[in-house]
mmCIF file of C-alpha atoms in Angstrom:
data_model
loop_
_atom_site.group_PDB
_atom_site.id
_atom_site.type_symbol
_atom_site.label_atom_id
_atom_site.label_comp_id
_atom_site.label_asym_id
_atom_site.label_seq_id
_atom_site.Cartn_x
_atom_site.Cartn_y
_atom_site.Cartn_z
ATOM 1 C CA MET M 1 0.000 0.000 0.000
ATOM 2 C CA THR M 2 3.005 2.246 -0.430
ATOM 3 C CA GLY M 3 3.016 1.776 -4.223
ATOM 4 C CA PRO M 4 0.275 2.342 -6.825
ATOM 5 C CA HIS M 5 -2.458 2.128 -4.177
ATOM 6 C CA ALA M 6 -0.931 4.554 -1.688
ATOM 7 C CA HIS M 7 -3.729 7.054 -2.398
ATOM 8 C CA LEU M 8 -6.330 4.459 -1.334
ATOM 9 C CA ALA M 9 -4.604 3.531 1.924
ATOM 10 C CA GLU M 10 -4.178 4.810 5.460
ATOM 11 C CA ARG M 11 -0.925 4.179 7.293
ATOM 12 C CA VAL M 12 0.351 4.414 10.851
ATOM 13 C CA GLY M 13 3.947 3.416 11.495
ATOM 14 C CA ARG M 14 4.438 -0.189 10.441
ATOM 15 C CA ALA M 15 0.830 -0.928 9.488
ATOM 16 C CA ALA M 16 -1.433 0.089 6.620
ATOM 17 C CA ARG M 17 -5.031 -0.571 5.610
ATOM 18 C CA TYR M 18 -7.318 0.299 2.743
ATOM 19 C CA GLN M 19 -9.809 3.087 3.322
ATOM 20 C CA ASP M 20 -13.349 2.200 4.365
ATOM 21 C CA GLY M 21 -15.402 0.872 1.492
ATOM 22 C CA ILE M 22 -12.370 -0.076 -0.626
ATOM 23 C CA TYR M 23 -11.259 -3.456 0.719
ATOM 24 C CA ALA M 24 -11.136 -4.771 4.299
ATOM 25 C CA PHE M 25 -7.457 -5.689 4.077
ATOM 26 C CA ALA M 26 -4.446 -4.603 6.113
ATOM 27 C CA ALA M 27 -0.699 -5.105 5.710
ATOM 28 C CA LEU M 28 2.066 -5.210 8.297
ATOM 29 C CA ASP M 29 5.738 -4.532 7.631
ATOM 30 C CA ASP M 30 6.461 -7.631 9.731
ATOM 31 C CA PRO M 31 3.547 -9.784 10.986
ATOM 32 C CA ALA M 32 5.857 -11.164 13.698
ATOM 33 C CA ASP M 33 6.514 -7.675 15.095
ATOM 34 C CA PRO M 34 4.215 -6.735 18.027
ATOM 35 C CA ALA M 35 4.836 -3.043 17.250
ATOM 36 C CA ALA M 36 3.273 -3.487 13.806
ATOM 37 C CA TRP M 37 0.154 -4.977 15.403
ATOM 38 C CA ALA M 38 0.049 -2.049 17.829
ATOM 39 C CA ASP M 39 0.121 0.351 14.871
ATOM 40 C CA LEU M 40 -2.684 -1.616 13.216
ATOM 41 C CA ARG M 41 -4.763 -1.274 16.379
ATOM 42 C CA THR M 42 -4.371 2.499 16.088
ATOM 43 C CA LEU M 43 -5.788 2.346 12.553
ATOM 44 C CA LEU M 44 -8.869 0.314 13.464
ATOM 45 C CA SER M 45 -11.896 0.785 15.645
ATOM 46 C CA PRO M 46 -12.827 -2.260 17.787
ATOM 47 C CA ALA M 47 -15.752 -3.065 15.488
ATOM 48 C CA THR M 48 -13.634 -3.069 12.299
ATOM 49 C CA ALA M 49 -12.461 -6.447 11.001
ATOM 50 C CA VAL M 50 -9.700 -6.765 8.404
ATOM 51 C CA ARG M 51 -7.901 -9.548 6.603
ATOM 52 C CA VAL M 52 -4.155 -9.911 7.169
ATOM 53 C CA LYS M 53 -1.689 -12.279 5.515
ATOM 54 C CA PRO M 54 0.628 -14.101 5.760
ATOM 55 C CA VAL M 55 0.202 -14.675 9.481
ATOM 56 C CA ASP M 56 1.569 -17.466 11.678
ATOM 57 C CA ARG M 57 0.511 -16.062 15.038
ATOM 58 C CA VAL M 58 -1.858 -13.327 16.168
ATOM 59 C CA PRO M 59 -0.839 -11.499 19.372
ATOM 60 C CA ASP M 60 -2.994 -11.330 22.475
ATOM 61 C CA GLY M 61 -5.699 -8.707 22.386
ATOM 62 C CA TRP M 62 -7.071 -9.605 18.948
ATOM 63 C CA ARG M 63 -10.150 -11.620 18.108
ATOM 64 C CA VAL M 64 -9.696 -13.996 15.173
ATOM 65 C CA GLU M 65 -13.054 -14.164 13.426
ATOM 66 C CA ALA M 66 -11.950 -16.603 10.713
ATOM 67 C CA ASP M 67 -8.831 -18.041 9.158
ATOM 68 C CA GLY M 68 -7.874 -20.204 6.220
ATOM 69 C CA GLU M 69 -5.204 -21.090 3.699
ATOM 70 C CA GLY M 70 -4.933 -19.563 0.264
ATOM 71 C CA VAL M 71 -2.728 -20.025 -2.767
ATOM 72 C CA GLN M 72 -1.148 -17.473 -5.038
ATOM 73 C CA LEU M 73 -0.798 -18.187 -8.750
ATOM 74 C CA VAL M 74 1.190 -16.084 -11.230
ATOM 75 C CA ASP M 75 0.906 -15.718 -14.975
ATOM 76 C CA THR M 76 3.655 -17.681 -16.695
ATOM 77 C CA ALA M 77 2.014 -18.802 -19.953
ATOM 78 C CA LEU M 78 -1.413 -17.166 -20.147
ATOM 79 C CA ARG M 79 -2.710 -16.213 -23.595
ATOM 80 C CA ALA M 80 -3.766 -12.671 -22.822
ATOM 81 C CA GLU M 81 -6.032 -10.988 -25.377
ATOM 82 C CA PRO M 82 -8.823 -8.409 -25.493
ATOM 83 C CA ALA M 83 -12.461 -9.488 -25.231
ATOM 84 C CA PRO M 84 -14.435 -7.477 -27.808
ATOM 85 C CA GLU M 85 -17.740 -8.147 -26.063
ATOM 86 C CA ALA M 86 -16.483 -6.873 -22.681
ATOM 87 C CA VAL M 87 -17.410 -3.415 -21.407
ATOM 88 C CA ARG M 88 -15.510 -1.331 -18.896
ATOM 89 C CA LEU M 89 -17.227 -1.045 -15.520
ATOM 90 C CA GLY M 90 -17.081 2.026 -13.306
ATOM 91 C CA THR M 91 -18.676 3.687 -10.325
ATOM 92 C CA ASP M 92 -22.030 4.030 -12.108
ATOM 93 C CA ASP M 93 -22.142 0.234 -12.394
ATOM 94 C CA VAL M 94 -21.574 -0.469 -8.685
ATOM 95 C CA PRO M 95 -25.205 -1.410 -7.908
ATOM 96 C CA GLU M 96 -25.158 -4.016 -10.716
ATOM 97 C CA ILE M 97 -21.716 -5.228 -9.665
ATOM 98 C CA LEU M 98 -22.797 -5.716 -6.062
ATOM 99 C CA ASP M 99 -25.890 -7.571 -7.243
ATOM 100 C CA LEU M 100 -23.744 -9.969 -9.304
ATOM 101 C CA VAL M 101 -21.344 -10.394 -6.373
ATOM 102 C CA ALA M 102 -24.266 -11.283 -4.092
ATOM 103 C CA ARG M 103 -25.413 -13.952 -6.562
ATOM 104 C CA THR M 104 -21.978 -15.490 -7.173
ATOM 105 C CA ARG M 105 -19.896 -14.790 -4.026
ATOM 106 C CA PRO M 106 -16.460 -14.454 -5.681
ATOM 107 C CA GLY M 107 -14.991 -12.897 -2.543
ATOM 108 C CA PRO M 108 -14.919 -9.537 -0.774
ATOM 109 C CA PHE M 109 -16.242 -6.664 -2.877
ATOM 110 C CA LEU M 110 -17.353 -3.357 -1.389
ATOM 111 C CA ARG M 111 -18.929 -0.233 -2.809
ATOM 112 C CA ARG M 112 -15.528 1.356 -3.595
ATOM 113 C CA THR M 113 -13.568 -1.756 -4.585
ATOM 114 C CA VAL M 114 -14.019 -0.761 -8.225
ATOM 115 C CA GLU M 115 -11.608 2.121 -7.571
ATOM 116 C CA MET M 116 -8.733 -0.342 -7.117
ATOM 117 C CA GLY M 117 -8.273 -0.926 -10.848
ATOM 118 C CA GLY M 118 -9.896 -1.690 -14.158
ATOM 119 C CA TYR M 119 -12.983 -3.923 -14.191
ATOM 120 C CA LEU M 120 -14.537 -5.546 -17.237
ATOM 121 C CA GLY M 121 -17.978 -7.072 -17.596
ATOM 122 C CA ILE M 122 -20.127 -8.933 -20.095
ATOM 123 C CA ARG M 123 -23.821 -8.165 -20.442
ATOM 124 C CA HIS M 124 -26.684 -10.243 -21.783
ATOM 125 C CA GLU M 125 -29.789 -8.332 -22.830
ATOM 126 C CA GLY M 126 -28.489 -5.380 -20.834
ATOM 127 C CA ARG M 127 -27.901 -7.331 -17.613
ATOM 128 C CA LEU M 128 -24.433 -7.839 -16.139
ATOM 129 C CA ILE M 129 -23.728 -11.585 -16.172
ATOM 130 C CA ALA M 130 -19.940 -11.879 -15.742
ATOM 131 C CA MET M 131 -17.028 -9.762 -14.620
ATOM 132 C CA ALA M 132 -13.370 -9.718 -13.596
ATOM 133 C CA GLY M 133 -11.008 -6.962 -12.608
ATOM 134 C CA GLU M 134 -7.958 -5.718 -10.773
ATOM 135 C CA ARG M 135 -7.581 -5.598 -7.020
ATOM 136 C CA LEU M 136 -4.194 -5.577 -5.221
ATOM 137 C CA ARG M 137 -1.406 -3.672 -6.978
ATOM 138 C CA LEU M 138 2.266 -3.761 -6.125
ATOM 139 C CA PRO M 139 5.083 -2.289 -8.207
ATOM 140 C CA GLY M 140 5.285 -4.599 -11.231
ATOM 141 C CA TRP M 141 2.386 -6.825 -10.159
ATOM 142 C CA THR M 142 -1.413 -6.639 -10.379
ATOM 143 C CA GLU M 143 -3.932 -9.092 -8.937
ATOM 144 C CA ILE M 144 -6.872 -10.346 -10.999
ATOM 145 C CA SER M 145 -9.924 -10.724 -8.790
ATOM 146 C CA ALA M 146 -13.732 -10.758 -8.578
ATOM 147 C CA VAL M 147 -13.877 -13.379 -11.331
ATOM 148 C CA CYS M 148 -17.499 -14.469 -11.454
ATOM 149 C CA THR M 149 -20.313 -15.553 -13.769
ATOM 150 C CA ASP M 150 -24.046 -15.574 -13.182
ATOM 151 C CA PRO M 151 -25.181 -19.179 -12.466
ATOM 152 C CA GLY M 152 -27.484 -19.142 -15.469
ATOM 153 C CA HIS M 153 -24.642 -18.366 -17.891
ATOM 154 C CA ARG M 154 -21.840 -20.647 -16.730
ATOM 155 C CA GLY M 155 -20.059 -23.138 -18.944
ATOM 156 C CA ARG M 156 -19.650 -20.671 -21.825
ATOM 157 C CA GLY M 157 -16.092 -19.564 -21.061
ATOM 158 C CA LEU M 158 -17.112 -16.019 -20.141
ATOM 159 C CA ALA M 159 -14.851 -15.768 -17.100
ATOM 160 C CA THR M 160 -11.882 -17.177 -19.002
ATOM 161 C CA ARG M 161 -12.314 -14.516 -21.696
ATOM 162 C CA LEU M 162 -12.501 -11.825 -19.035
ATOM 163 C CA VAL M 163 -9.410 -13.126 -17.219
ATOM 164 C CA ARG M 164 -7.485 -13.047 -20.500
ATOM 165 C CA ALA M 165 -8.751 -9.526 -21.229
ATOM 166 C CA VAL M 166 -7.904 -8.160 -17.778
ATOM 167 C CA ALA M 167 -4.456 -9.781 -18.026
ATOM 168 C CA PHE M 168 -3.985 -8.146 -21.428
ATOM 169 C CA GLY M 169 -4.470 -4.702 -19.891
ATOM 170 C CA ILE M 170 -2.155 -5.530 -17.003
ATOM 171 C CA ARG M 171 0.604 -6.662 -19.336
ATOM 172 C CA GLU M 172 0.107 -3.591 -21.529
ATOM 173 C CA ARG M 173 1.385 -1.386 -18.694
ATOM 174 C CA GLY M 174 4.284 -3.755 -17.961
ATOM 175 C CA ASP M 175 2.906 -5.576 -14.906
ATOM 176 C CA THR M 176 2.644 -9.315 -14.287
ATOM 177 C CA PRO M 177 -0.847 -10.678 -13.485
ATOM 178 C CA PHE M 178 -1.373 -12.873 -10.456
ATOM 179 C CA LEU M 179 -4.385 -14.134 -8.522
ATOM 180 C CA HIS M 180 -5.427 -15.890 -5.349
ATOM 181 C CA ALA M 181 -7.726 -18.803 -4.638
ATOM 182 C CA ALA M 182 -8.745 -20.832 -1.630
ATOM 183 C CA ALA M 183 -6.281 -23.677 -1.115
ATOM 184 C CA GLY M 184 -9.165 -26.155 -1.050
ATOM 185 C CA ASN M 185 -10.687 -24.939 -4.299
ATOM 186 C CA THR M 186 -8.961 -27.602 -6.384
ATOM 187 C CA PRO M 187 -11.194 -27.214 -9.483
ATOM 188 C CA ALA M 188 -10.446 -23.486 -9.728
ATOM 189 C CA ILE M 189 -6.708 -24.001 -9.172
ATOM 190 C CA ARG M 190 -6.575 -26.649 -11.890
ATOM 191 C CA LEU M 191 -8.466 -24.408 -14.286
ATOM 192 C CA TYR M 192 -6.163 -21.464 -13.676
ATOM 193 C CA GLU M 193 -3.154 -23.716 -14.168
ATOM 194 C CA SER M 194 -4.646 -25.034 -17.410
ATOM 195 C CA ILE M 195 -4.866 -21.525 -18.906
ATOM 196 C CA GLY M 196 -1.321 -20.507 -17.984
ATOM 197 C CA PHE M 197 -1.036 -19.670 -14.264
ATOM 198 C CA THR M 198 1.558 -21.345 -12.044
ATOM 199 C CA LEU M 199 1.207 -21.987 -8.327
ATOM 200 C CA ARG M 200 3.699 -19.753 -6.523
ATOM 201 C CA ARG M 201 3.022 -20.130 -2.820
ATOM 202 C CA ARG M 202 0.571 -20.940 -0.049
ATOM 203 C CA SER M 203 -0.145 -18.594 2.816
ATOM 204 C CA ARG M 204 -2.376 -18.318 5.840
ATOM 205 C CA ILE M 205 -4.873 -15.472 6.004
ATOM 206 C CA VAL M 206 -6.835 -14.355 9.049
ATOM 207 C CA ARG M 207 -9.711 -11.988 9.598
ATOM 208 C CA VAL M 208 -9.156 -10.155 12.867
ATOM 209 C CA ARG M 209 -10.531 -7.285 14.864
ATOM 210 C CA SER M 210 -9.183 -5.531 17.904
ATOM 211 C CA ALA M 211 -10.690 -6.858 21.114
ATOM 212 C CA GLU M 212 -13.022 -4.440 22.849
ATOM 213 C CA PRO M 213 -12.219 -3.106 26.339
ATOM 214 C CA GLY M 214 -12.761 -5.859 28.883
ATOM 215 C CA GLU M 215 -12.855 -8.593 26.232
ATOM 216 C CA ARG M 216 -10.255 -11.248 26.988
ATOM 217 C CA VAL M 217 -8.968 -12.959 23.867
ATOM 218 C CA ARG M 218 -5.632 -14.716 23.749
ATOM 219 C CA SER M 219 -3.690 -15.785 20.686
ATOM 220 C CA SER M 220 -3.764 -19.332 22.032
ATOM 221 C CA ASP M 221 -7.523 -19.257 21.365
ATOM 222 C CA MET M 222 -6.922 -18.559 17.695
ATOM 223 C CA ARG M 223 -7.604 -21.896 16.081
ATOM 224 C CA ARG M 224 -10.550 -22.799 18.331
ATOM 225 C CA ARG M 225 -12.296 -19.469 17.764
ATOM 226 C CA ALA M 226 -11.599 -19.484 14.036
ATOM 227 C CA ARG M 227 -13.018 -22.978 13.671
ATOM 228 C CA SER M 228 -16.176 -21.989 15.478
ATOM 229 C CA ALA M 229 -16.542 -18.783 13.423
ATOM 230 C CA GLY M 230 -15.839 -20.343 10.047
ATOM 231 C CA THR M 231 -13.057 -20.210 7.508
ATOM 232 C CA ILE M 232 -11.849 -17.532 5.173
ATOM 233 C CA ALA M 233 -10.339 -17.959 1.740
ATOM 234 C CA ALA M 234 -7.712 -15.822 0.106
ATOM 235 C CA GLY M 235 -10.087 -13.625 -1.792
ATOM 236 C CA ARG M 236 -12.050 -16.667 -2.985
ATOM 237 C CA THR M 237 -11.092 -15.880 -6.566
ATOM 238 C CA GLY M 238 -12.223 -18.839 -8.608
ATOM 239 C CA THR M 239 -15.236 -21.038 -8.901
ATOM 240 C CA THR M 240 -17.667 -22.467 -6.407
ATOM 241 C CA GLU M 241 -19.543 -24.850 -8.646
ATOM 242 C CA GLY M 242 -17.087 -27.563 -9.573
ATOM 243 C CA GLY M 243 -14.953 -25.456 -11.853
ATOM 244 C CA ARG M 244 -17.607 -24.579 -14.432
ATOM 245 C CA ALA M 245 -17.542 -20.806 -14.009
ATOM 246 C CA LEU M 246 -14.547 -20.389 -16.274
#
């Protein structure tokens, strides 16, 4: 959040987070450094939950609402090309985008997430039925995210065409595309590998919030609390219906 997205972030010392409504994600200079977690606490109100990765241990004083394992894949042989039928999506399209996100659940998407990068969509009879776009940006790298297709239009390769088109734009400015998926989403991982992405690494991601005054939460409670609250995927980019969305 010190690179291309610095204007969308807030920073205190060794911690940074995206502004409200952009993306509930925070970054620490060193997740093993208690001082970085203290700076993150300064950035957040007790009711605000954010995702942080990679994390091995959460210090005392934080409630872990969910955790999970994700994978990162990078473009090594993707055939990137424009999609003539795709339209560029912007702030005026946010209500439609949020409606599609609610129907397909590709991962976190808020009212201002569209400001993070370029988003492309495909319409059928005027209705948005598929989309993909850019989320995290680091110098030289851009994440492809929010890849989703309306359930009634899956199996037609719409998401694959959008992934290729978004990657084309990323490469045009000299960046390398990458994406994330839940480690357990084997169909999506295999599909991404089949179109030219290569698995780079696995990492643990947690959704945390600062404990409220008087609330006793210890890091040793992390796994038990996370299991009872549910799991979280690394952006959930991919498919949720046996790999057919692409």
